[in-house]
Amino acid sequence: MSRWSAELVWDRDLGIPCAGAESSDGVGLLAGDPEAVVERVFVSLDPSPDALKGAIAAGAQVLLTHHPAFLDPLKRLAPAPGSKGVPYDAVRAGIALVSCHTNLDRAPEGADALPLVLGTPVLAPLELGAQPVTLVITYALSD
């Protein structure tokens, strides 16, 4: 039985550091005990109630998702319907929530993973480097 710090799972074991994420993103350990023993990890795109049910059924100690359960700090951790209740329900079930969002998107290994699984060629990154993305809006003046 290994003792992992869920916070270091991506940094140490997969080489995708949390430091590569956007500053406003929620990555790494979002909820749970960083010193908990981890034997099973349930992976899902989103931290949905169904994903949490799957993690519980699988006997997982971590629900690892791409999208974070929350971006803004929680004001309260309490029962709630739908996805808003996942953090409370996960902590209550003893399941840590770990997210790898923009750090995974920006890592070359992460960006290439989906095309490689689908058997499509990797042509070029959608975004280069860790520079902030700027939204450019163009408009025409009316006469």
PDB file of C-alpha atoms in Angstrom:
ATOM      1  CA  MET A   1       0.000   0.000   0.000  1.00  0.00           C
ATOM      2  CA  SER A   2       1.569   3.313  -1.046  1.00  0.00           C
ATOM      3  CA  ARG A   3       1.153   6.565   0.750  1.00  0.00           C
ATOM      4  CA  TRP A   4       0.710   9.365  -1.772  1.00  0.00           C
ATOM      5  CA  SER A   5       0.139  13.015  -1.324  1.00  0.00           C
ATOM      6  CA  ALA A   6      -2.704  13.636  -3.770  1.00  0.00           C
ATOM      7  CA  GLU A   7      -1.310  17.131  -4.336  1.00  0.00           C
ATOM      8  CA  LEU A   8       1.834  15.639  -5.894  1.00  0.00           C
ATOM      9  CA  VAL A   9       0.252  12.939  -8.054  1.00  0.00           C
ATOM     10  CA  TRP A  10       0.641  14.900 -11.289  1.00  0.00           C
ATOM     11  CA  ASP A  11       3.908  16.621 -10.458  1.00  0.00           C
ATOM     12  CA  ARG A  12       5.779  13.511  -9.377  1.00  0.00           C
ATOM     13  CA  ASP A  13       4.149  10.587 -11.096  1.00  0.00           C
ATOM     14  CA  LEU A  14       2.953  12.028 -14.384  1.00  0.00           C
ATOM     15  CA  GLY A  15       5.271  14.996 -14.839  1.00  0.00           C
ATOM     16  CA  ILE A  16       2.490  17.536 -15.343  1.00  0.00           C
ATOM     17  CA  PRO A  17       3.149  20.211 -12.719  1.00  0.00           C
ATOM     18  CA  CYS A  18       0.337  22.257 -11.240  1.00  0.00           C
ATOM     19  CA  ALA A  19       2.578  25.320 -11.625  1.00  0.00           C
ATOM     20  CA  GLY A  20       1.823  25.295 -15.369  1.00  0.00           C
ATOM     21  CA  ALA A  21      -1.832  26.196 -14.813  1.00  0.00           C
ATOM     22  CA  GLU A  22      -3.502  29.555 -15.294  1.00  0.00           C
ATOM     23  CA  SER A  23      -3.371  31.534 -12.052  1.00  0.00           C
ATOM     24  CA  SER A  24      -7.172  31.673 -11.859  1.00  0.00           C
ATOM     25  CA  ASP A  25      -7.587  27.918 -12.364  1.00  0.00           C
ATOM     26  CA  GLY A  26      -8.361  25.331  -9.709  1.00  0.00           C
ATOM     27  CA  VAL A  27      -5.832  22.517 -10.112  1.00  0.00           C
ATOM     28  CA  GLY A  28      -4.265  19.958  -7.828  1.00  0.00           C
ATOM     29  CA  LEU A  29      -5.923  18.868  -4.620  1.00  0.00           C
ATOM     30  CA  LEU A  30      -9.172  20.846  -4.290  1.00  0.00           C
ATOM     31  CA  ALA A  31     -10.704  18.906  -1.401  1.00  0.00           C
ATOM     32  CA  GLY A  32      -9.566  16.049   0.779  1.00  0.00           C
ATOM     33  CA  ASP A  33      -6.665  14.863   2.888  1.00  0.00           C
ATOM     34  CA  PRO A  34      -3.290  15.402   1.167  1.00  0.00           C
ATOM     35  CA  GLU A  35      -1.754  12.642   3.300  1.00  0.00           C
ATOM     36  CA  ALA A  36      -4.439  10.013   2.665  1.00  0.00           C
ATOM     37  CA  VAL A  37      -3.475   6.575   1.433  1.00  0.00           C
ATOM     38  CA  VAL A  38      -4.436   6.274  -2.231  1.00  0.00           C
ATOM     39  CA  GLU A  39      -4.910   2.875  -3.823  1.00  0.00           C
ATOM     40  CA  ARG A  40      -7.507   3.685  -6.478  1.00  0.00           C
ATOM     41  CA  VAL A  41      -8.198   6.732  -8.606  1.00  0.00           C
ATOM     42  CA  PHE A  42     -11.407   7.247 -10.592  1.00  0.00           C
ATOM     43  CA  VAL A  43     -10.935   9.458 -13.676  1.00  0.00           C
ATOM     44  CA  SER A  44     -13.636  11.608 -15.263  1.00  0.00           C
ATOM     45  CA  LEU A  45     -13.843  14.692 -17.457  1.00  0.00           C
ATOM     46  CA  ASP A  46     -16.148  16.495 -15.014  1.00  0.00           C
ATOM     47  CA  PRO A  47     -16.733  16.203 -11.267  1.00  0.00           C
ATOM     48  CA  SER A  48     -20.395  15.318 -11.688  1.00  0.00           C
ATOM     49  CA  PRO A  49     -22.609  13.475  -9.213  1.00  0.00           C
ATOM     50  CA  ASP A  50     -22.435  10.422 -11.516  1.00  0.00           C
ATOM     51  CA  ALA A  51     -18.629  10.548 -11.536  1.00  0.00           C
ATOM     52  CA  LEU A  52     -18.613  10.687  -7.737  1.00  0.00           C
ATOM     53  CA  LYS A  53     -21.005   7.725  -7.612  1.00  0.00           C
ATOM     54  CA  GLY A  54     -18.610   5.859  -9.914  1.00  0.00           C
ATOM     55  CA  ALA A  55     -15.663   6.694  -7.660  1.00  0.00           C
ATOM     56  CA  ILE A  56     -17.554   5.447  -4.608  1.00  0.00           C
ATOM     57  CA  ALA A  57     -18.607   2.247  -6.393  1.00  0.00           C
ATOM     58  CA  ALA A  58     -15.012   1.637  -7.540  1.00  0.00           C
ATOM     59  CA  GLY A  59     -13.663   2.079  -4.009  1.00  0.00           C
ATOM     60  CA  ALA A  60     -11.513   5.007  -5.136  1.00  0.00           C
ATOM     61  CA  GLN A  61      -9.908   7.461  -2.732  1.00  0.00           C
ATOM     62  CA  VAL A  62      -9.489  10.135  -5.423  1.00  0.00           C
ATOM     63  CA  LEU A  63     -11.813  11.510  -8.085  1.00  0.00           C
ATOM     64  CA  LEU A  64      -9.403  12.890 -10.683  1.00  0.00           C
ATOM     65  CA  THR A  65     -11.045  15.206 -13.199  1.00  0.00           C
ATOM     66  CA  HIS A  66      -9.978  17.500 -15.976  1.00  0.00           C
ATOM     67  CA  HIS A  67     -12.437  20.254 -15.088  1.00  0.00           C
ATOM     68  CA  PRO A  68     -12.278  21.519 -11.497  1.00  0.00           C
ATOM     69  CA  ALA A  69     -15.186  21.137  -9.095  1.00  0.00           C
ATOM     70  CA  PHE A  70     -15.009  24.878  -8.453  1.00  0.00           C
ATOM     71  CA  LEU A  71     -12.921  27.833  -9.610  1.00  0.00           C
ATOM     72  CA  ASP A  72     -13.751  30.386  -6.951  1.00  0.00           C
ATOM     73  CA  PRO A  73     -13.032  29.510  -3.329  1.00  0.00           C
ATOM     74  CA  LEU A  74     -16.056  27.960  -1.659  1.00  0.00           C
ATOM     75  CA  LYS A  75     -17.897  30.209   0.760  1.00  0.00           C
ATOM     76  CA  ARG A  76     -19.511  27.204   2.389  1.00  0.00           C
ATOM     77  CA  LEU A  77     -19.162  23.459   2.197  1.00  0.00           C
ATOM     78  CA  ALA A  78     -22.671  22.099   2.595  1.00  0.00           C
ATOM     79  CA  PRO A  79     -25.076  19.713   0.870  1.00  0.00           C
ATOM     80  CA  ALA A  80     -26.334  21.075  -2.446  1.00  0.00           C
ATOM     81  CA  PRO A  81     -28.087  19.658  -5.503  1.00  0.00           C
ATOM     82  CA  GLY A  82     -26.236  18.547  -8.612  1.00  0.00           C
ATOM     83  CA  SER A  83     -22.601  19.348  -9.275  1.00  0.00           C
ATOM     84  CA  LYS A  84     -22.540  22.047  -6.605  1.00  0.00           C
ATOM     85  CA  GLY A  85     -22.930  19.301  -3.997  1.00  0.00           C
ATOM     86  CA  VAL A  86     -20.000  17.196  -5.249  1.00  0.00           C
ATOM     87  CA  PRO A  87     -17.323  18.798  -3.005  1.00  0.00           C
ATOM     88  CA  TYR A  88     -19.381  18.191   0.148  1.00  0.00           C
ATOM     89  CA  ASP A  89     -20.408  14.682  -0.889  1.00  0.00           C
ATOM     90  CA  ALA A  90     -16.826  13.776  -1.849  1.00  0.00           C
ATOM     91  CA  VAL A  91     -15.368  14.932   1.464  1.00  0.00           C
ATOM     92  CA  ARG A  92     -18.136  13.155   3.335  1.00  0.00           C
ATOM     93  CA  ALA A  93     -17.335   9.939   1.428  1.00  0.00           C
ATOM     94  CA  GLY A  94     -13.592  10.305   2.075  1.00  0.00           C
ATOM     95  CA  ILE A  95     -12.793  10.906  -1.598  1.00  0.00           C
ATOM     96  CA  ALA A  96     -10.313  13.622  -2.531  1.00  0.00           C
ATOM     97  CA  LEU A  97     -11.041  15.877  -5.499  1.00  0.00           C
ATOM     98  CA  VAL A  98      -8.022  16.447  -7.740  1.00  0.00           C
ATOM     99  CA  SER A  99      -8.184  18.469 -10.941  1.00  0.00           C
ATOM    100  CA  CYS A 100      -5.735  18.842 -13.816  1.00  0.00           C
ATOM    101  CA  HIS A 101      -7.162  21.527 -16.055  1.00  0.00           C
ATOM    102  CA  THR A 102      -5.066  24.208 -17.712  1.00  0.00           C
ATOM    103  CA  ASN A 103      -1.847  22.608 -16.467  1.00  0.00           C
ATOM    104  CA  LEU A 104      -2.810  19.496 -18.455  1.00  0.00           C
ATOM    105  CA  ASP A 105      -3.999  21.581 -21.427  1.00  0.00           C
ATOM    106  CA  ARG A 106      -0.653  23.381 -21.576  1.00  0.00           C
ATOM    107  CA  ALA A 107       1.587  20.347 -21.101  1.00  0.00           C
ATOM    108  CA  PRO A 108       2.760  18.876 -24.432  1.00  0.00           C
ATOM    109  CA  GLU A 109       1.964  15.385 -23.138  1.00  0.00           C
ATOM    110  CA  GLY A 110      -1.543  16.478 -22.161  1.00  0.00           C
ATOM    111  CA  ALA A 111      -2.277  18.349 -25.365  1.00  0.00           C
ATOM    112  CA  ASP A 112      -1.223  15.370 -27.477  1.00  0.00           C
ATOM    113  CA  ALA A 113      -3.061  12.714 -25.453  1.00  0.00           C
ATOM    114  CA  LEU A 114      -6.544  12.987 -26.993  1.00  0.00           C
ATOM    115  CA  PRO A 115      -5.448  13.071 -30.663  1.00  0.00           C
ATOM    116  CA  LEU A 116      -3.143  10.110 -30.061  1.00  0.00           C
ATOM    117  CA  VAL A 117      -5.918   8.072 -28.433  1.00  0.00           C
ATOM    118  CA  LEU A 118      -8.237   8.934 -31.344  1.00  0.00           C
ATOM    119  CA  GLY A 119      -5.558   8.012 -33.872  1.00  0.00           C
ATOM    120  CA  THR A 120      -5.461  11.478 -35.447  1.00  0.00           C
ATOM    121  CA  PRO A 121      -2.280  13.391 -36.219  1.00  0.00           C
ATOM    122  CA  VAL A 122      -1.020  16.093 -33.895  1.00  0.00           C
ATOM    123  CA  LEU A 123      -0.673  19.103 -36.181  1.00  0.00           C
ATOM    124  CA  ALA A 124       0.144  22.056 -33.945  1.00  0.00           C
ATOM    125  CA  PRO A 125      -0.622  23.301 -30.453  1.00  0.00           C
ATOM    126  CA  LEU A 126      -3.731  25.427 -30.018  1.00  0.00           C
ATOM    127  CA  GLU A 127      -1.754  27.705 -27.749  1.00  0.00           C
ATOM    128  CA  LEU A 128       1.976  28.289 -27.512  1.00  0.00           C
ATOM    129  CA  GLY A 129       3.712  28.652 -24.156  1.00  0.00           C
ATOM    130  CA  ALA A 130       2.208  29.677 -20.878  1.00  0.00           C
ATOM    131  CA  GLN A 131       1.360  33.211 -21.931  1.00  0.00           C
ATOM    132  CA  PRO A 132      -2.098  34.576 -21.127  1.00  0.00           C
ATOM    133  CA  VAL A 133      -4.619  34.274 -23.915  1.00  0.00           C
ATOM    134  CA  THR A 134      -6.072  37.582 -25.060  1.00  0.00           C
ATOM    135  CA  LEU A 135      -9.577  37.844 -26.442  1.00  0.00           C
ATOM    136  CA  VAL A 136      -9.619  40.111 -29.478  1.00  0.00           C
ATOM    137  CA  ILE A 137     -12.945  41.565 -30.518  1.00  0.00           C
ATOM    138  CA  THR A 138     -13.335  43.315 -33.848  1.00  0.00           C
ATOM    139  CA  TYR A 139     -16.254  45.447 -34.854  1.00  0.00           C
ATOM    140  CA  ALA A 140     -17.264  47.855 -37.589  1.00  0.00           C
ATOM    141  CA  LEU A 141     -18.649  51.281 -36.979  1.00  0.00           C
ATOM    142  CA  SER A 142     -22.123  51.830 -38.310  1.00  0.00           C
ATOM    143  CA  ASP A 143     -22.765  54.670 -40.779  1.00  0.00           C
TER     144      ASP A 143
END
